[in-house]
Coordinates of C-alpha atoms in Angstrom, one line a residue:
M1 CA 58.5 137.7 58.8
N2 CA 55.3 139.0 60.6
I3 CA 53.8 136.1 62.1
L4 CA 50.3 135.1 63.9
I5 CA 49.6 132.3 65.9
L6 CA 46.0 131.6 66.9
G7 CA 45.3 130.4 70.3
S8 CA 45.6 131.0 73.9
G9 CA 46.7 127.7 75.5
G10 CA 50.1 125.9 76.5
R11 CA 50.3 124.4 73.0
E12 CA 50.3 128.2 71.7
H13 CA 52.7 129.4 74.5
A14 CA 55.2 126.4 73.3
L15 CA 54.8 127.4 69.6
A16 CA 55.3 131.1 70.3
W17 CA 58.5 130.3 72.3
A18 CA 59.8 127.9 69.5
V19 CA 59.0 130.5 66.5
L20 CA 60.6 133.3 68.4
Q21 CA 64.1 131.4 68.5
N22 CA 64.1 131.4 64.5
P23 CA 65.6 134.7 62.9
K24 CA 63.0 134.4 60.2
C25 CA 60.6 135.8 62.9
D26 CA 60.6 139.4 62.7
R27 CA 57.2 140.1 64.7
L28 CA 55.0 137.7 66.6
I29 CA 51.3 138.3 67.5
V30 CA 49.2 135.7 69.2
A31 CA 45.6 136.1 69.5
P32 CA 44.2 136.0 72.0
G33 CA 47.5 134.7 74.2
N34 CA 47.7 134.5 78.0
A35 CA 49.8 136.3 80.8
G36 CA 52.8 134.0 79.8
I37 CA 52.7 134.8 76.1
D38 CA 52.3 138.2 76.7
Q39 CA 55.7 138.4 78.5
I40 CA 57.5 137.1 75.3
A41 CA 55.1 138.5 72.1
E42 CA 52.5 140.7 71.3
C43 CA 48.8 139.8 72.4
A44 CA 45.6 140.7 70.6
S45 CA 42.1 140.3 71.4
L46 CA 40.4 138.7 68.5
D47 CA 37.7 136.2 67.9
V48 CA 39.8 133.5 66.4
E49 CA 36.6 131.5 65.0
N50 CA 35.5 134.5 63.1
P51 CA 37.2 133.8 59.6
S52 CA 36.5 137.3 58.5
T53 CA 37.6 138.9 61.6
V54 CA 40.8 136.9 61.4
C55 CA 41.5 137.8 57.7
E56 CA 41.0 141.5 58.4
F57 CA 43.4 141.5 61.3
C58 CA 45.9 139.7 59.0
S59 CA 45.5 142.2 56.1
E60 CA 45.8 145.4 58.9
N61 CA 49.2 143.9 60.5
S62 CA 50.9 142.6 57.1
I63 CA 50.9 139.2 58.3
D64 CA 53.1 136.9 56.4
F65 CA 52.6 133.6 58.1
I66 CA 49.4 132.2 60.3
I67 CA 50.0 129.4 62.5
V68 CA 46.5 127.8 63.6
G69 CA 46.9 126.2 67.3
P70 CA 43.5 124.7 68.5
E71 CA 40.9 122.7 66.5
A72 CA 37.8 125.2 66.8
P73 CA 39.2 127.6 64.3
L74 CA 40.0 124.9 62.0
A75 CA 36.5 123.5 62.1
A76 CA 35.1 127.0 61.6
G77 CA 37.0 127.2 58.2
V78 CA 39.3 130.2 59.2
V79 CA 42.0 128.4 57.0
D80 CA 39.8 128.3 54.0
M81 CA 39.0 131.8 54.2
L82 CA 43.0 132.9 54.6
K83 CA 43.9 130.8 51.9
D84 CA 41.2 132.3 49.6
A85 CA 42.7 135.8 50.6
G86 CA 46.1 134.9 49.5
F87 CA 47.6 134.3 53.0
L88 CA 50.3 131.6 53.8
V89 CA 48.7 129.4 56.6
F90 CA 49.9 126.4 58.5
G91 CA 46.5 124.3 59.1
P92 CA 44.0 122.0 57.4
T93 CA 40.8 123.4 55.4
Q94 CA 37.4 122.7 57.2
A95 CA 36.8 119.7 55.1
A96 CA 39.9 118.2 56.2
A97 CA 39.7 119.1 59.8
Q98 CA 36.7 116.8 60.0
L99 CA 39.5 114.2 60.7
E100 CA 39.0 115.6 64.3
A101 CA 35.8 117.4 64.1
S102 CA 33.7 114.0 63.6
K103 CA 34.7 110.8 65.0
S104 CA 32.4 109.0 62.7
F105 CA 34.0 111.0 59.4
T106 CA 37.1 109.5 60.6
K107 CA 36.0 106.0 61.1
E108 CA 34.5 106.0 57.6
I109 CA 37.9 107.1 56.3
C110 CA 39.6 104.3 58.2
D111 CA 37.3 102.0 56.8
A112 CA 37.9 103.2 53.2
A113 CA 41.6 103.2 53.7
K114 CA 41.7 99.8 55.5
A115 CA 43.4 101.4 58.4
P116 CA 43.6 99.3 61.8
T117 CA 41.0 100.8 64.2
A118 CA 38.4 99.7 66.7
A119 CA 34.9 98.2 65.5
W120 CA 32.5 100.9 65.8
A121 CA 28.9 102.2 65.5
R122 CA 27.0 105.6 65.2
F123 CA 24.0 106.5 66.8
T124 CA 21.8 109.7 66.8
E125 CA 19.4 108.4 69.3
A126 CA 19.9 107.1 72.8
D127 CA 17.7 104.1 73.1
P128 CA 19.3 102.1 70.0
A129 CA 22.9 103.2 71.4
K130 CA 22.0 101.7 74.7
A131 CA 20.7 98.7 73.2
Y132 CA 23.9 98.1 71.3
I133 CA 25.7 98.6 74.4
R134 CA 23.7 95.9 76.0
Q135 CA 24.3 93.6 73.2
T136 CA 27.9 94.2 72.8
G137 CA 28.9 94.3 76.6
A138 CA 31.5 96.1 78.5
P139 CA 34.4 97.3 78.5
I140 CA 33.2 100.0 75.7
V141 CA 34.1 103.3 74.5
V142 CA 31.5 105.8 74.3
K143 CA 32.4 109.0 72.3
A144 CA 30.7 112.4 71.3
D145 CA 31.1 112.8 67.6
G146 CA 32.0 116.4 67.6
L147 CA 34.8 118.3 69.4
A148 CA 34.5 118.4 73.2
A149 CA 37.6 120.0 74.3
G150 CA 39.4 116.4 74.7
K151 CA 36.7 115.4 77.3
G152 CA 34.1 113.7 75.1
V153 CA 35.3 110.4 75.5
V154 CA 34.2 107.8 78.2
V155 CA 36.1 104.6 78.4
A156 CA 33.4 102.5 80.2
M157 CA 34.7 99.3 81.9
D158 CA 31.0 98.3 82.9
E159 CA 27.7 98.8 81.0
E160 CA 26.2 101.0 83.7
T161 CA 28.8 103.7 83.0
A162 CA 28.3 103.4 79.4
I163 CA 24.7 103.9 79.4
R164 CA 25.3 106.9 81.6
A165 CA 27.7 108.4 79.2
I166 CA 25.0 108.1 76.4
D167 CA 22.5 109.8 78.8
D168 CA 24.7 112.6 79.5
M169 CA 25.7 113.1 75.7
F170 CA 22.2 113.2 74.5
D171 CA 21.4 115.4 77.6
G172 CA 23.7 118.0 76.3
A173 CA 26.7 117.4 78.5
F174 CA 29.0 118.3 75.6
G175 CA 26.6 120.7 73.8
R176 CA 26.3 120.1 70.2
A177 CA 29.3 117.8 70.0
G178 CA 26.9 115.0 71.7
A179 CA 24.0 115.4 69.2
E180 CA 25.7 112.2 67.5
V181 CA 27.5 109.3 69.3
V182 CA 30.1 106.8 68.3
I183 CA 30.4 103.6 70.1
E184 CA 33.6 101.7 69.7
D185 CA 35.1 98.2 70.9
F186 CA 37.5 98.6 73.5
M187 CA 41.2 98.3 72.6
D188 CA 43.7 97.0 75.2
G189 CA 47.3 98.0 75.1
E190 CA 49.6 101.2 75.7
E191 CA 48.7 104.5 74.2
A192 CA 51.2 106.8 72.3
S193 CA 51.1 109.8 70.0
F194 CA 52.8 110.1 66.6
F195 CA 52.8 113.3 64.9
V196 CA 53.3 114.1 61.3
L197 CA 53.4 116.9 58.6
S198 CA 51.8 116.7 55.6
D199 CA 51.5 119.2 52.6
G200 CA 48.9 117.1 50.9
T201 CA 51.3 115.1 48.9
N202 CA 54.2 114.3 51.5
V203 CA 54.3 113.1 54.7
L204 CA 57.1 113.6 57.4
P205 CA 57.2 112.4 60.7
I206 CA 58.3 114.9 63.4
G207 CA 58.1 113.2 66.7
T208 CA 56.4 110.8 69.1
A209 CA 55.0 111.5 72.6
Q210 CA 53.0 109.8 75.4
D211 CA 50.2 111.7 77.1
H212 CA 48.8 111.0 80.7
K213 CA 45.0 111.5 80.3
R214 CA 43.7 110.4 83.7
A215 CA 43.4 113.2 86.5
F216 CA 45.3 111.3 89.1
D217 CA 48.5 109.2 89.8
G218 CA 48.3 105.9 88.7
D219 CA 46.1 106.8 85.7
D220 CA 43.2 106.9 88.1
G221 CA 40.3 109.3 87.8
P222 CA 38.4 111.1 85.4
N223 CA 39.8 111.8 81.6
T224 CA 41.1 115.3 81.1
G225 CA 42.8 117.3 78.3
G226 CA 45.9 115.7 79.6
M227 CA 47.8 116.0 82.8
G228 CA 51.5 115.8 81.4
A229 CA 53.6 114.2 78.5
Y230 CA 56.9 113.3 77.4
S231 CA 58.9 112.9 74.2
P232 CA 60.0 110.4 72.6
A233 CA 57.8 107.6 73.5
P234 CA 60.0 104.4 73.9
V235 CA 56.8 102.1 72.9
M236 CA 57.1 103.9 69.2
S237 CA 59.6 101.9 68.0
P238 CA 61.1 102.3 64.6
A239 CA 59.3 99.3 63.5
I240 CA 55.9 100.5 65.0
Q241 CA 56.3 104.0 63.6
Q242 CA 56.9 102.5 59.8
Q243 CA 53.7 100.4 60.6
T244 CA 51.9 103.3 61.4
L245 CA 53.0 105.2 58.3
D246 CA 52.2 102.3 56.0
Q247 CA 49.1 101.3 57.2
I248 CA 47.4 104.2 59.0
I249 CA 48.6 107.7 58.2
K250 CA 49.5 107.3 54.3
P251 CA 46.3 105.3 53.4
T252 CA 44.5 107.9 55.5
M253 CA 46.1 110.8 53.5
D254 CA 45.6 109.0 50.2
E255 CA 41.9 108.7 51.0
M256 CA 41.7 112.3 51.7
A257 CA 43.3 113.2 48.8
R258 CA 41.0 111.1 46.7
R259 CA 38.0 112.6 47.9
G260 CA 39.3 116.1 47.0
T261 CA 40.0 117.4 50.4
P262 CA 44.0 116.8 50.8
F263 CA 45.2 117.2 54.3
E264 CA 47.7 119.9 55.1
G265 CA 49.1 120.5 58.3
V266 CA 49.8 118.5 61.4
L267 CA 48.4 115.2 61.9
F268 CA 48.4 113.9 65.4
A269 CA 47.7 110.1 65.5
G270 CA 46.7 108.7 68.7
L271 CA 47.4 104.9 68.7
M272 CA 46.9 101.9 70.9
I273 CA 49.9 99.4 70.9
E274 CA 49.5 95.9 71.6
D275 CA 51.8 92.8 70.6
G276 CA 54.0 95.2 68.5
Q277 CA 51.2 96.5 66.2
A278 CA 49.4 100.0 66.4
R279 CA 45.7 100.6 65.6
L280 CA 44.3 104.2 65.5
V281 CA 42.5 105.4 68.4
E282 CA 41.8 108.9 67.0
Y283 CA 43.2 111.6 64.9
N284 CA 44.0 115.5 66.1
V285 CA 44.4 117.9 63.2
R286 CA 46.7 120.3 65.5
F287 CA 49.6 119.8 68.1
G288 CA 48.3 117.9 71.2
D289 CA 48.3 119.7 74.4
P290 CA 50.6 118.9 76.5
E291 CA 52.6 116.8 73.8
C292 CA 53.1 120.2 72.0
Q293 CA 55.3 121.6 74.8
A294 CA 57.6 118.5 75.0
L295 CA 58.0 118.4 71.2
M296 CA 58.7 122.1 70.9
M297 CA 61.3 122.0 73.5
R298 CA 63.0 119.3 71.5
L299 CA 62.4 121.1 68.2
G300 CA 63.3 124.7 69.0
A301 CA 63.9 127.1 66.2
Q302 CA 63.6 124.3 63.5
A303 CA 59.7 124.2 64.0
L304 CA 59.2 127.3 62.1
D305 CA 61.1 126.1 59.1
L306 CA 59.3 122.7 59.1
M307 CA 55.7 124.5 59.5
L308 CA 56.8 127.0 56.5
A309 CA 57.9 124.0 54.3
C310 CA 54.6 122.2 55.2
A311 CA 52.5 125.4 54.0
E312 CA 54.5 125.9 51.1
G313 CA 54.1 122.4 49.8
R314 CA 58.0 121.5 49.9
L315 CA 58.0 118.9 52.8
D316 CA 60.0 116.5 50.4
Q317 CA 62.9 118.8 51.0
A318 CA 62.7 119.3 54.7
R319 CA 64.6 117.2 57.4
V320 CA 63.9 116.8 61.0
N321 CA 67.5 117.3 63.0
W322 CA 66.6 115.7 66.5
A323 CA 69.0 115.7 69.4
D324 CA 69.4 112.5 71.4
D325 CA 67.4 113.8 74.2
H326 CA 64.2 114.0 76.1
A327 CA 61.6 116.3 77.4
L328 CA 58.8 116.0 79.9
T329 CA 55.9 118.2 80.9
V330 CA 54.1 118.3 84.0
V331 CA 50.5 120.0 83.9
L332 CA 49.4 122.1 86.8
A333 CA 45.6 122.4 87.1
T334 CA 43.2 124.2 89.2
R335 CA 41.6 121.8 92.1
G336 CA 38.5 120.4 90.9
Y337 CA 39.4 120.0 87.0
P338 CA 38.1 118.2 85.0
G339 CA 34.8 119.2 87.1
A340 CA 34.0 122.3 88.5
Y341 CA 36.7 124.7 89.7
E342 CA 37.1 128.5 91.2
K343 CA 39.0 131.1 88.9
G344 CA 41.2 133.7 90.1
S345 CA 43.8 132.1 92.8
V346 CA 47.1 133.8 92.7
I347 CA 50.1 131.9 91.6
N348 CA 53.5 132.8 93.3
G349 CA 57.0 131.7 92.5
L350 CA 57.1 131.8 88.7
D351 CA 59.3 134.8 88.5
T352 CA 62.3 132.7 90.1
L353 CA 62.2 129.9 87.7
P354 CA 64.7 129.5 84.6
E355 CA 63.6 130.4 81.0
T356 CA 65.8 128.5 78.9
S357 CA 66.2 126.0 76.0
S358 CA 66.2 123.5 78.5
Q359 CA 63.5 124.6 81.1
M360 CA 60.2 126.4 80.7
V361 CA 57.0 127.3 82.1
F362 CA 54.4 127.4 79.5
H363 CA 51.0 129.0 80.6
A364 CA 47.5 128.1 79.6
G365 CA 44.4 129.5 81.7
T366 CA 46.4 132.7 83.2
T367 CA 45.8 136.3 83.3
A368 CA 47.9 139.2 84.8
K369 CA 46.0 141.1 87.6
G370 CA 47.2 143.5 90.0
G371 CA 50.8 142.7 89.2
H372 CA 50.1 138.8 90.0
I373 CA 49.7 135.9 87.8
T374 CA 46.0 134.4 88.4
A375 CA 44.5 131.1 87.3
T376 CA 41.4 131.2 84.9
G377 CA 41.1 127.9 83.5
G378 CA 41.2 124.2 84.4
R379 CA 44.7 123.4 83.2
V380 CA 46.8 126.5 84.1
L381 CA 50.5 125.7 83.6
A382 CA 52.8 123.2 81.7
V383 CA 56.1 122.9 83.6
T384 CA 58.4 121.5 80.9
A385 CA 62.0 120.3 81.0
R386 CA 64.9 118.5 78.8
G387 CA 67.6 116.4 79.7
A388 CA 69.8 113.9 78.2
S389 CA 67.7 111.2 79.9
L390 CA 64.2 111.0 80.6
K391 CA 64.8 110.7 84.2
E392 CA 66.9 113.9 84.2
A393 CA 64.0 115.6 82.3
R394 CA 61.5 114.5 84.7
D395 CA 63.7 115.2 87.7
Q396 CA 64.3 118.9 86.7
A397 CA 60.5 119.4 85.5
Y398 CA 59.2 118.3 89.2
A399 CA 62.1 120.5 90.9
M400 CA 60.6 123.2 89.0
V401 CA 57.2 122.2 90.1
G402 CA 58.4 122.4 93.7
Q403 CA 59.2 126.0 93.6
I404 CA 55.8 127.1 92.5
D405 CA 53.6 128.4 95.3
W406 CA 50.0 127.7 94.2
P407 CA 47.8 126.0 97.1
E408 CA 44.8 125.8 94.7
G409 CA 46.5 123.9 92.2
F410 CA 47.5 120.2 92.0
C411 CA 49.3 118.0 89.7
R412 CA 50.3 114.4 89.0
K413 CA 53.3 113.0 90.6
D414 CA 54.1 110.2 88.3
I415 CA 54.5 111.7 84.7
G416 CA 56.8 109.5 82.7
W417 CA 56.0 106.3 84.8
R418 CA 55.5 104.0 82.0
A419 CA 58.6 104.7 80.3
L420 CA 60.6 105.0 83.7

């Protein structure tokens, strides 16, 4: 098969790494890719948010299967045009992708499906939103309604922070994503991620993980796109997974189908667990980053078979073969992230690190320049290791981190602390 993966982050590097292990893959192109992906696959310069450009590229390169990595091409309707052109593609349509592209849409779906989640309200102007905050009190959660690269959420522990978040969002801090704001009740508990595939009819769980959103150790500092993750997440017991399927995910899928917009692809449910019960925090309609790196390390070659079964509508015949193992990812980011940071610093030591089924460095914001790997983004590398225990995976990952020479970078030193 000729396979195209859309995206340029650590998630797409992990997907490419897993796909290449499957003998069904004859040729792999990643667009636009990054310096790490370029070492294992073909990279192509392509505007992945332009549906017609992507379709033309697929025709010219005889692409058999397309995997859409990030959320922006999904929200732009790339999948719709690809399907209309007769291509086999993994990912939801533009209408179904609203489960991530619009927080208020998701809340309306949850209300209709009676899925447990936080009470909420939607606002298009700042003053009514501020009045609601003063009436409700803190802690409270303020979210930009649209896509904001994982950063449009403020968990405000006091009213002043919440009011400031309202001003930032309506003043354009998150662009068009903040033109509408959703305010939610604060939910206490432990966060976890649950990943399922859906072909529009069938649902297949494919793993659990736990992300670390805050920038610094001890869950301190601002929210980020994710500073590390591990899989599986012990808090996601079999009973909680079943409750999530029965009360949250399956009712959501039924409601989407009832509306004529069945969901096909991977659904990532961000959950809050308290007293043995899960409530929905948010949906993402693609693999999480950095959760994907840990999941792909555990899934390996079968990841392609599962995505093909999903795209071909035969998930009822698919099975996930899990090893009794663990994987952990440590993200290295440029100093200053998630705020302002400088680009172009050189990263040394990567060529001495192992690239095996148990140890990999997945690239995100990197490019090759003058014979060196340089940092071009906020989150730059995802150092991932697999072990018989979570402690073994953690120790291997941090041993690899210790071999990377990059003074301009930083990472959290406590990934996995909740489980360990």
